[in-house]
Amino acid sequence: MTLFQSIIIAIIEGLTEFLPISSTGHMILASAAMGIHEDEFVKTFEVFIQLGAILAIALMYIKRFFRGLNIYFKLFAAFLPTAVVGLLAYDFIKGYLFNPIVVSVSLILGGVILILIDKKVVNQQSTLAEVEDISYKNAFFIGLCQCLSMVPGTSRAAATIIGGVFNGLDKKQATEFSFLLAVPTMMAAGGYDLIKSDLAFTSEQLSLLAIGFGLAFVSAWVAVKLFLKYVSSHGFTAFGWYRIVLGILFLILMWGTDLG
């Protein structure tokens, strides 16, 4: 991985991590397009920069985490299904599903679902004053939906937002709960990946990690701010069409090549 490639991947991660378009899918597709070999350092780099993106969310919503213990209990209920399924299916997912074809198909299917559910939330009003008021049952169901995002290209944000919408949240609350749930989910997933990785780095690799972490943090902060404003007024349809177009485009590009 060159410096230029690491910059591109880090910016892509930050911009896409909390949008319903799959950051993992974008990184896999971008790596395939740039011919980046998925060695141990590249895998570690992709995990490490995700922690930069999650730090942006943690700082942005830091006041929410000091309001009381209620939010922690609700997030734990939502995180639990992902933790169990993730531990059981980790090796299978990493070994068989991380490829451009799976990502492209997942992007297309997820895009269609986003367009369909956008019609459901146009006038949907939530009965909750704050997302912390969500019931444990509904939080757990959103966690089950999040499990679907283990398939690359599905998008953790899309899965949890859709789960929130079908549990009575309005689009802004569903999006915010998705952001909050990302903190324990990504910290656990990232930490588990790092434990299983080779952590011996050269000075050049350490520089790439530091640059990638910083760029992912800044781009994630900007993306989240813009995303919340856009979703409040326009919904998710544009992101659905984007996913469909991107997925079809990469399937066409992979036709007759070795990218898959």
PDB file of C-alpha atoms in Angstrom:
ATOM      1  CA  MET A   1       0.000   0.000   0.000  1.00  0.00           C
ATOM      2  CA  THR A   2       1.424   3.349  -1.066  1.00  0.00           C
ATOM      3  CA  LEU A   3       0.907   6.666   0.720  1.00  0.00           C
ATOM      4  CA  PHE A   4      -1.526   7.791  -1.989  1.00  0.00           C
ATOM      5  CA  GLN A   5      -3.528   4.569  -1.718  1.00  0.00           C
ATOM      6  CA  SER A   6      -3.688   4.824   2.083  1.00  0.00           C
ATOM      7  CA  ILE A   7      -4.981   8.404   1.840  1.00  0.00           C
ATOM      8  CA  ILE A   8      -7.722   7.373  -0.607  1.00  0.00           C
ATOM      9  CA  ILE A   9      -8.797   4.392   1.512  1.00  0.00           C
ATOM     10  CA  ALA A  10      -8.848   6.449   4.739  1.00  0.00           C
ATOM     11  CA  ILE A  11     -10.989   9.200   3.210  1.00  0.00           C
ATOM     12  CA  ILE A  12     -13.370   6.616   1.743  1.00  0.00           C
ATOM     13  CA  GLU A  13     -13.681   4.965   5.165  1.00  0.00           C
ATOM     14  CA  GLY A  14     -14.442   8.212   6.963  1.00  0.00           C
ATOM     15  CA  LEU A  15     -16.952   9.426   4.392  1.00  0.00           C
ATOM     16  CA  THR A  16     -18.842   6.147   4.122  1.00  0.00           C
ATOM     17  CA  GLU A  17     -18.669   4.555   7.598  1.00  0.00           C
ATOM     18  CA  PHE A  18     -21.857   6.137   8.944  1.00  0.00           C
ATOM     19  CA  LEU A  19     -23.730   6.465   5.658  1.00  0.00           C
ATOM     20  CA  PRO A  20     -26.030   3.617   4.541  1.00  0.00           C
ATOM     21  CA  ILE A  21     -23.741   2.706   1.634  1.00  0.00           C
ATOM     22  CA  SER A  22     -21.231   0.291   3.274  1.00  0.00           C
ATOM     23  CA  SER A  23     -17.754   1.508   4.156  1.00  0.00           C
ATOM     24  CA  THR A  24     -16.351  -2.039   4.097  1.00  0.00           C
ATOM     25  CA  GLY A  25     -17.832  -2.575   0.655  1.00  0.00           C
ATOM     26  CA  HIS A  26     -16.326   0.656  -0.628  1.00  0.00           C
ATOM     27  CA  MET A  27     -12.904  -0.215   0.767  1.00  0.00           C
ATOM     28  CA  ILE A  28     -13.004  -3.680  -0.800  1.00  0.00           C
ATOM     29  CA  LEU A  29     -14.043  -2.259  -4.172  1.00  0.00           C
ATOM     30  CA  ALA A  30     -11.500   0.575  -3.976  1.00  0.00           C
ATOM     31  CA  SER A  31      -8.712  -1.841  -3.025  1.00  0.00           C
ATOM     32  CA  ALA A  32      -9.628  -4.126  -5.910  1.00  0.00           C
ATOM     33  CA  ALA A  33      -9.739  -1.189  -8.358  1.00  0.00           C
ATOM     34  CA  MET A  34      -6.320   0.101  -7.210  1.00  0.00           C
ATOM     35  CA  GLY A  35      -4.769  -3.371  -7.166  1.00  0.00           C
ATOM     36  CA  ILE A  36      -3.988  -3.302  -3.430  1.00  0.00           C
ATOM     37  CA  HIS A  37      -2.867  -6.703  -2.173  1.00  0.00           C
ATOM     38  CA  GLU A  38      -4.796  -7.713   0.959  1.00  0.00           C
ATOM     39  CA  ASP A  39      -1.800  -8.578   3.157  1.00  0.00           C
ATOM     40  CA  GLU A  40      -1.794  -8.469   6.962  1.00  0.00           C
ATOM     41  CA  PHE A  41      -0.839  -4.796   7.128  1.00  0.00           C
ATOM     42  CA  VAL A  42      -3.600  -3.723   4.743  1.00  0.00           C
ATOM     43  CA  LYS A  43      -6.175  -5.653   6.772  1.00  0.00           C
ATOM     44  CA  THR A  44      -4.900  -4.034   9.977  1.00  0.00           C
ATOM     45  CA  PHE A  45      -4.871  -0.598   8.336  1.00  0.00           C
ATOM     46  CA  GLU A  46      -8.520  -0.935   7.321  1.00  0.00           C
ATOM     47  CA  VAL A  47      -9.487  -1.869  10.883  1.00  0.00           C
ATOM     48  CA  PHE A  48      -7.358   0.846  12.496  1.00  0.00           C
ATOM     49  CA  ILE A  49      -8.794   3.688  10.428  1.00  0.00           C
ATOM     50  CA  GLN A  50     -12.305   2.547  11.370  1.00  0.00           C
ATOM     51  CA  LEU A  51     -11.343   3.380  14.958  1.00  0.00           C
ATOM     52  CA  GLY A  52     -10.516   6.910  13.772  1.00  0.00           C
ATOM     53  CA  ALA A  53     -14.016   7.208  12.353  1.00  0.00           C
ATOM     54  CA  ILE A  54     -15.619   5.865  15.525  1.00  0.00           C
ATOM     55  CA  LEU A  55     -13.656   8.348  17.644  1.00  0.00           C
ATOM     56  CA  ALA A  56     -15.338  11.143  15.670  1.00  0.00           C
ATOM     57  CA  ILE A  57     -18.776   9.811  16.627  1.00  0.00           C
ATOM     58  CA  ALA A  58     -17.782   9.213  20.248  1.00  0.00           C
ATOM     59  CA  LEU A  59     -16.656  12.834  20.617  1.00  0.00           C
ATOM     60  CA  MET A  60     -19.589  14.225  18.651  1.00  0.00           C
ATOM     61  CA  TYR A  61     -22.118  12.479  20.912  1.00  0.00           C
ATOM     62  CA  ILE A  62     -20.077  12.524  24.102  1.00  0.00           C
ATOM     63  CA  LYS A  63     -22.795  14.394  26.043  1.00  0.00           C
ATOM     64  CA  ARG A  64     -25.262  11.575  25.280  1.00  0.00           C
ATOM     65  CA  PHE A  65     -22.972   9.111  27.052  1.00  0.00           C
ATOM     66  CA  PHE A  66     -22.976  11.198  30.224  1.00  0.00           C
ATOM     67  CA  ARG A  67     -26.735  11.597  30.607  1.00  0.00           C
ATOM     68  CA  GLY A  68     -27.076   8.390  32.589  1.00  0.00           C
ATOM     69  CA  LEU A  69     -26.831   4.619  32.378  1.00  0.00           C
ATOM     70  CA  ASN A  70     -30.052   4.144  30.376  1.00  0.00           C
ATOM     71  CA  ILE A  71     -28.365   4.591  26.997  1.00  0.00           C
ATOM     72  CA  TYR A  72     -25.694   2.020  27.906  1.00  0.00           C
ATOM     73  CA  PHE A  73     -28.298  -0.616  28.770  1.00  0.00           C
ATOM     74  CA  LYS A  74     -30.201  -0.018  25.520  1.00  0.00           C
ATOM     75  CA  LEU A  75     -27.025  -0.125  23.433  1.00  0.00           C
ATOM     76  CA  PHE A  76     -25.965  -3.352  25.159  1.00  0.00           C
ATOM     77  CA  ALA A  77     -29.312  -4.946  24.268  1.00  0.00           C
ATOM     78  CA  ALA A  78     -28.763  -3.941  20.635  1.00  0.00           C
ATOM     79  CA  PHE A  79     -25.103  -4.978  20.613  1.00  0.00           C
ATOM     80  CA  LEU A  80     -25.649  -8.447  22.091  1.00  0.00           C
ATOM     81  CA  PRO A  81     -26.939 -10.223  18.923  1.00  0.00           C
ATOM     82  CA  THR A  82     -24.040  -8.854  16.879  1.00  0.00           C
ATOM     83  CA  ALA A  83     -21.483  -9.996  19.463  1.00  0.00           C
ATOM     84  CA  VAL A  84     -22.818 -13.561  19.526  1.00  0.00           C
ATOM     85  CA  VAL A  85     -23.242 -13.963  15.759  1.00  0.00           C
ATOM     86  CA  GLY A  86     -19.946 -12.193  15.066  1.00  0.00           C
ATOM     87  CA  LEU A  87     -17.944 -14.562  17.266  1.00  0.00           C
ATOM     88  CA  LEU A  88     -19.608 -17.614  15.732  1.00  0.00           C
ATOM     89  CA  ALA A  89     -19.367 -16.518  12.081  1.00  0.00           C
ATOM     90  CA  TYR A  90     -16.132 -14.453  12.065  1.00  0.00           C
ATOM     91  CA  ASP A  91     -13.891 -16.943  10.244  1.00  0.00           C
ATOM     92  CA  PHE A  92     -16.516 -17.832   7.646  1.00  0.00           C
ATOM     93  CA  ILE A  93     -17.305 -14.182   6.877  1.00  0.00           C
ATOM     94  CA  LYS A  94     -13.653 -13.159   6.589  1.00  0.00           C
ATOM     95  CA  GLY A  95     -12.741 -16.233   4.572  1.00  0.00           C
ATOM     96  CA  TYR A  96     -15.571 -16.393   2.034  1.00  0.00           C
ATOM     97  CA  LEU A  97     -17.572 -13.164   1.824  1.00  0.00           C
ATOM     98  CA  PHE A  98     -14.939 -10.427   1.526  1.00  0.00           C
ATOM     99  CA  ASN A  99     -14.841 -10.130  -2.259  1.00  0.00           C
ATOM    100  CA  PRO A 100     -16.084  -7.599  -4.862  1.00  0.00           C
ATOM    101  CA  ILE A 101     -18.891  -9.815  -6.208  1.00  0.00           C
ATOM    102  CA  VAL A 102     -20.559 -10.264  -2.805  1.00  0.00           C
ATOM    103  CA  VAL A 103     -20.147  -6.539  -2.143  1.00  0.00           C
ATOM    104  CA  SER A 104     -21.673  -5.520  -5.477  1.00  0.00           C
ATOM    105  CA  VAL A 105     -24.721  -7.759  -5.094  1.00  0.00           C
ATOM    106  CA  SER A 106     -25.219  -6.605  -1.490  1.00  0.00           C
ATOM    107  CA  LEU A 107     -25.019  -2.959  -2.549  1.00  0.00           C
ATOM    108  CA  ILE A 108     -27.737  -3.473  -5.161  1.00  0.00           C
ATOM    109  CA  LEU A 109     -30.112  -5.391  -2.885  1.00  0.00           C
ATOM    110  CA  GLY A 110     -29.601  -2.952  -0.025  1.00  0.00           C
ATOM    111  CA  GLY A 111     -30.223  -0.037  -2.364  1.00  0.00           C
ATOM    112  CA  VAL A 112     -33.576  -1.427  -3.421  1.00  0.00           C
ATOM    113  CA  ILE A 113     -34.591  -1.906   0.229  1.00  0.00           C
ATOM    114  CA  LEU A 114     -33.537   1.645   1.150  1.00  0.00           C
ATOM    115  CA  ILE A 115     -35.677   3.094  -1.635  1.00  0.00           C
ATOM    116  CA  LEU A 116     -38.664   1.028  -0.527  1.00  0.00           C
ATOM    117  CA  ILE A 117     -38.379   1.892   3.182  1.00  0.00           C
ATOM    118  CA  ASP A 118     -37.913   5.594   2.395  1.00  0.00           C
ATOM    119  CA  LYS A 119     -41.587   5.697   1.416  1.00  0.00           C
ATOM    120  CA  LYS A 120     -42.453   4.288   4.838  1.00  0.00           C
ATOM    121  CA  VAL A 121     -40.666   7.039   6.772  1.00  0.00           C
ATOM    122  CA  VAL A 122     -41.745  10.085   4.752  1.00  0.00           C
ATOM    123  CA  ASN A 123     -44.458  10.998   7.264  1.00  0.00           C
ATOM    124  CA  GLN A 124     -43.592   8.622  10.109  1.00  0.00           C
ATOM    125  CA  GLN A 125     -43.640  10.290  13.504  1.00  0.00           C
ATOM    126  CA  SER A 126     -41.901   8.799  16.523  1.00  0.00           C
ATOM    127  CA  THR A 127     -43.605   8.494  19.915  1.00  0.00           C
ATOM    128  CA  LEU A 128     -40.217   8.746  21.648  1.00  0.00           C
ATOM    129  CA  ALA A 129     -38.849  12.019  22.954  1.00  0.00           C
ATOM    130  CA  GLU A 130     -35.282  10.701  22.731  1.00  0.00           C
ATOM    131  CA  VAL A 131     -33.703   7.572  21.269  1.00  0.00           C
ATOM    132  CA  GLU A 132     -32.740   6.554  24.813  1.00  0.00           C
ATOM    133  CA  ASP A 133     -36.449   5.904  25.444  1.00  0.00           C
ATOM    134  CA  ILE A 134     -36.503   2.961  23.040  1.00  0.00           C
ATOM    135  CA  SER A 135     -37.650  -0.312  24.599  1.00  0.00           C
ATOM    136  CA  TYR A 136     -35.237  -3.186  25.198  1.00  0.00           C
ATOM    137  CA  LYS A 137     -37.249  -5.350  22.805  1.00  0.00           C
ATOM    138  CA  ASN A 138     -36.951  -2.842  19.968  1.00  0.00           C
ATOM    139  CA  ALA A 139     -33.265  -2.222  20.706  1.00  0.00           C
ATOM    140  CA  PHE A 140     -32.636  -5.981  20.535  1.00  0.00           C
ATOM    141  CA  PHE A 141     -34.482  -6.190  17.195  1.00  0.00           C
ATOM    142  CA  ILE A 142     -32.285  -3.406  15.765  1.00  0.00           C
ATOM    143  CA  GLY A 143     -29.301  -5.453  16.927  1.00  0.00           C
ATOM    144  CA  LEU A 144     -30.619  -8.452  15.005  1.00  0.00           C
ATOM    145  CA  CYS A 145     -30.875  -6.282  11.899  1.00  0.00           C
ATOM    146  CA  GLN A 146     -27.298  -5.150  12.459  1.00  0.00           C
ATOM    147  CA  CYS A 147     -26.166  -8.774  12.149  1.00  0.00           C
ATOM    148  CA  LEU A 148     -27.044  -8.605   8.457  1.00  0.00           C
ATOM    149  CA  SER A 149     -24.296  -6.031   7.989  1.00  0.00           C
ATOM    150  CA  MET A 150     -21.674  -8.723   8.547  1.00  0.00           C
ATOM    151  CA  VAL A 151     -22.160  -9.492   4.872  1.00  0.00           C
ATOM    152  CA  PRO A 152     -19.821  -6.980   3.166  1.00  0.00           C
ATOM    153  CA  GLY A 153     -21.692  -4.395   1.129  1.00  0.00           C
ATOM    154  CA  THR A 154     -24.843  -4.572   3.260  1.00  0.00           C
ATOM    155  CA  SER A 155     -23.835  -1.585   5.448  1.00  0.00           C
ATOM    156  CA  ARG A 156     -24.067  -1.539   9.221  1.00  0.00           C
ATOM    157  CA  ALA A 157     -25.623   1.933   9.067  1.00  0.00           C
ATOM    158  CA  ALA A 158     -28.259   0.845   6.534  1.00  0.00           C
ATOM    159  CA  ALA A 159     -29.170  -2.291   8.512  1.00  0.00           C
ATOM    160  CA  THR A 160     -29.581  -0.441  11.819  1.00  0.00           C
ATOM    161  CA  ILE A 161     -31.417   2.521  10.289  1.00  0.00           C
ATOM    162  CA  ILE A 162     -33.870   0.155   8.595  1.00  0.00           C
ATOM    163  CA  GLY A 163     -34.260  -1.710  11.886  1.00  0.00           C
ATOM    164  CA  GLY A 164     -34.959   1.568  13.677  1.00  0.00           C
ATOM    165  CA  VAL A 165     -37.552   2.637  11.151  1.00  0.00           C
ATOM    166  CA  PHE A 166     -39.421  -0.648  11.485  1.00  0.00           C
ATOM    167  CA  ASN A 167     -39.425  -0.178  15.252  1.00  0.00           C
ATOM    168  CA  GLY A 168     -41.225   3.144  15.165  1.00  0.00           C
ATOM    169  CA  LEU A 169     -38.327   5.603  15.125  1.00  0.00           C
ATOM    170  CA  ASP A 170     -38.428   8.542  12.744  1.00  0.00           C
ATOM    171  CA  LYS A 171     -35.577   8.857  10.249  1.00  0.00           C
ATOM    172  CA  LYS A 172     -33.512  11.229  12.415  1.00  0.00           C
ATOM    173  CA  GLN A 173     -33.837   9.064  15.532  1.00  0.00           C
ATOM    174  CA  ALA A 174     -33.099   5.882  13.563  1.00  0.00           C
ATOM    175  CA  THR A 175     -29.978   7.524  12.168  1.00  0.00           C
ATOM    176  CA  GLU A 176     -28.813   8.758  15.576  1.00  0.00           C
ATOM    177  CA  PHE A 177     -29.355   5.358  17.215  1.00  0.00           C
ATOM    178  CA  SER A 178     -27.318   3.844  14.387  1.00  0.00           C
ATOM    179  CA  PHE A 179     -24.495   6.278  15.182  1.00  0.00           C
ATOM    180  CA  LEU A 180     -24.596   5.516  18.916  1.00  0.00           C
ATOM    181  CA  LEU A 181     -24.709   1.755  18.359  1.00  0.00           C
ATOM    182  CA  ALA A 182     -21.657   2.061  16.115  1.00  0.00           C
ATOM    183  CA  VAL A 183     -19.467   2.944  19.118  1.00  0.00           C
ATOM    184  CA  PRO A 184     -19.599  -0.396  21.012  1.00  0.00           C
ATOM    185  CA  THR A 185     -20.021  -2.438  17.831  1.00  0.00           C
ATOM    186  CA  MET A 186     -17.027  -1.032  15.972  1.00  0.00           C
ATOM    187  CA  MET A 187     -14.816  -0.868  19.051  1.00  0.00           C
ATOM    188  CA  ALA A 188     -15.481  -4.546  19.744  1.00  0.00           C
ATOM    189  CA  ALA A 189     -15.093  -5.615  16.112  1.00  0.00           C
ATOM    190  CA  GLY A 190     -12.001  -3.488  15.602  1.00  0.00           C
ATOM    191  CA  GLY A 191     -10.402  -4.654  18.838  1.00  0.00           C
ATOM    192  CA  TYR A 192     -11.077  -8.306  17.970  1.00  0.00           C
ATOM    193  CA  ASP A 193      -9.576  -7.845  14.507  1.00  0.00           C
ATOM    194  CA  LEU A 194      -6.470  -6.158  15.931  1.00  0.00           C
ATOM    195  CA  ILE A 195      -5.971  -8.965  18.458  1.00  0.00           C
ATOM    196  CA  LYS A 196      -5.999 -11.491  15.608  1.00  0.00           C
ATOM    197  CA  SER A 197      -3.611  -9.391  13.491  1.00  0.00           C
ATOM    198  CA  ASP A 198       0.174  -9.215  13.351  1.00  0.00           C
ATOM    199  CA  LEU A 199       0.962  -5.976  15.214  1.00  0.00           C
ATOM    200  CA  ALA A 200       4.647  -5.638  14.248  1.00  0.00           C
ATOM    201  CA  PHE A 201       5.019  -2.548  12.027  1.00  0.00           C
ATOM    202  CA  THR A 202       7.829  -0.684  10.324  1.00  0.00           C
ATOM    203  CA  SER A 203       8.232   3.073  10.862  1.00  0.00           C
ATOM    204  CA  GLU A 204       6.752   3.673   7.393  1.00  0.00           C
ATOM    205  CA  GLN A 205       3.708   1.555   8.213  1.00  0.00           C
ATOM    206  CA  LEU A 206       3.219   3.385  11.512  1.00  0.00           C
ATOM    207  CA  SER A 207       3.186   6.664   9.570  1.00  0.00           C
ATOM    208  CA  LEU A 208       0.518   5.311   7.225  1.00  0.00           C
ATOM    209  CA  LEU A 209      -1.576   4.209  10.202  1.00  0.00           C
ATOM    210  CA  ALA A 210      -1.325   7.643  11.830  1.00  0.00           C
ATOM    211  CA  ILE A 211      -2.206   9.490   8.612  1.00  0.00           C
ATOM    212  CA  GLY A 212      -5.091   7.125   7.878  1.00  0.00           C
ATOM    213  CA  PHE A 213      -6.472   7.443  11.413  1.00  0.00           C
ATOM    214  CA  GLY A 214      -6.455  11.247  11.235  1.00  0.00           C
ATOM    215  CA  LEU A 215      -8.003  11.437   7.781  1.00  0.00           C
ATOM    216  CA  ALA A 216     -10.745   8.946   8.703  1.00  0.00           C
ATOM    217  CA  PHE A 217     -11.543  10.986  11.828  1.00  0.00           C
ATOM    218  CA  VAL A 218     -11.870  14.304   9.966  1.00  0.00           C
ATOM    219  CA  SER A 219     -13.796  12.927   6.977  1.00  0.00           C
ATOM    220  CA  ALA A 220     -16.187  10.983   9.263  1.00  0.00           C
ATOM    221  CA  TRP A 221     -16.921  14.118  11.305  1.00  0.00           C
ATOM    222  CA  VAL A 222     -17.762  16.099   8.161  1.00  0.00           C
ATOM    223  CA  ALA A 223     -19.807  13.272   6.632  1.00  0.00           C
ATOM    224  CA  VAL A 224     -21.958  12.766   9.750  1.00  0.00           C
ATOM    225  CA  LYS A 225     -22.759  16.475  10.083  1.00  0.00           C
ATOM    226  CA  LEU A 226     -23.824  16.712   6.432  1.00  0.00           C
ATOM    227  CA  PHE A 227     -25.665  13.377   6.500  1.00  0.00           C
ATOM    228  CA  LEU A 228     -27.916  14.358   9.421  1.00  0.00           C
ATOM    229  CA  LYS A 229     -28.914  17.599   7.707  1.00  0.00           C
ATOM    230  CA  TYR A 230     -29.585  15.857   4.408  1.00  0.00           C
ATOM    231  CA  VAL A 231     -31.599  12.943   5.852  1.00  0.00           C
ATOM    232  CA  SER A 232     -33.845  15.259   7.867  1.00  0.00           C
ATOM    233  CA  SER A 233     -35.008  16.925   4.645  1.00  0.00           C
ATOM    234  CA  HIS A 234     -34.576  14.345   1.891  1.00  0.00           C
ATOM    235  CA  GLY A 235     -34.530  10.813   3.324  1.00  0.00           C
ATOM    236  CA  PHE A 236     -32.600   7.809   2.000  1.00  0.00           C
ATOM    237  CA  THR A 237     -33.684   7.407  -1.631  1.00  0.00           C
ATOM    238  CA  ALA A 238     -30.574   9.030  -3.116  1.00  0.00           C
ATOM    239  CA  PHE A 239     -28.358   6.645  -1.156  1.00  0.00           C
ATOM    240  CA  GLY A 240     -30.408   3.705  -2.432  1.00  0.00           C
ATOM    241  CA  TRP A 241     -29.923   4.714  -6.057  1.00  0.00           C
ATOM    242  CA  TYR A 242     -26.231   5.368  -5.436  1.00  0.00           C
ATOM    243  CA  ARG A 243     -25.811   1.835  -4.095  1.00  0.00           C
ATOM    244  CA  ILE A 244     -27.614   0.312  -7.071  1.00  0.00           C
ATOM    245  CA  VAL A 245     -25.588   2.257  -9.644  1.00  0.00           C
ATOM    246  CA  LEU A 246     -22.267   1.518  -7.912  1.00  0.00           C
ATOM    247  CA  GLY A 247     -23.046  -2.178  -7.562  1.00  0.00           C
ATOM    248  CA  ILE A 248     -24.064  -2.540 -11.223  1.00  0.00           C
ATOM    249  CA  LEU A 249     -21.026  -0.537 -12.351  1.00  0.00           C
ATOM    250  CA  PHE A 250     -18.597  -2.817 -10.541  1.00  0.00           C
ATOM    251  CA  LEU A 251     -20.337  -5.969 -11.778  1.00  0.00           C
ATOM    252  CA  ILE A 252     -19.871  -4.648 -15.319  1.00  0.00           C
ATOM    253  CA  LEU A 253     -16.218  -3.752 -14.672  1.00  0.00           C
ATOM    254  CA  MET A 254     -15.546  -7.193 -13.186  1.00  0.00           C
ATOM    255  CA  TRP A 255     -17.054  -8.971 -16.171  1.00  0.00           C
ATOM    256  CA  GLY A 256     -14.180 -10.696 -17.930  1.00  0.00           C
ATOM    257  CA  THR A 257     -11.558  -9.461 -15.419  1.00  0.00           C
ATOM    258  CA  ASP A 258      -9.898 -11.004 -12.371  1.00  0.00           C
ATOM    259  CA  LEU A 259     -11.211  -8.421  -9.874  1.00  0.00           C
ATOM    260  CA  GLY A 260     -13.695 -10.902  -8.538  1.00  0.00           C
TER     261      GLY A 260
END
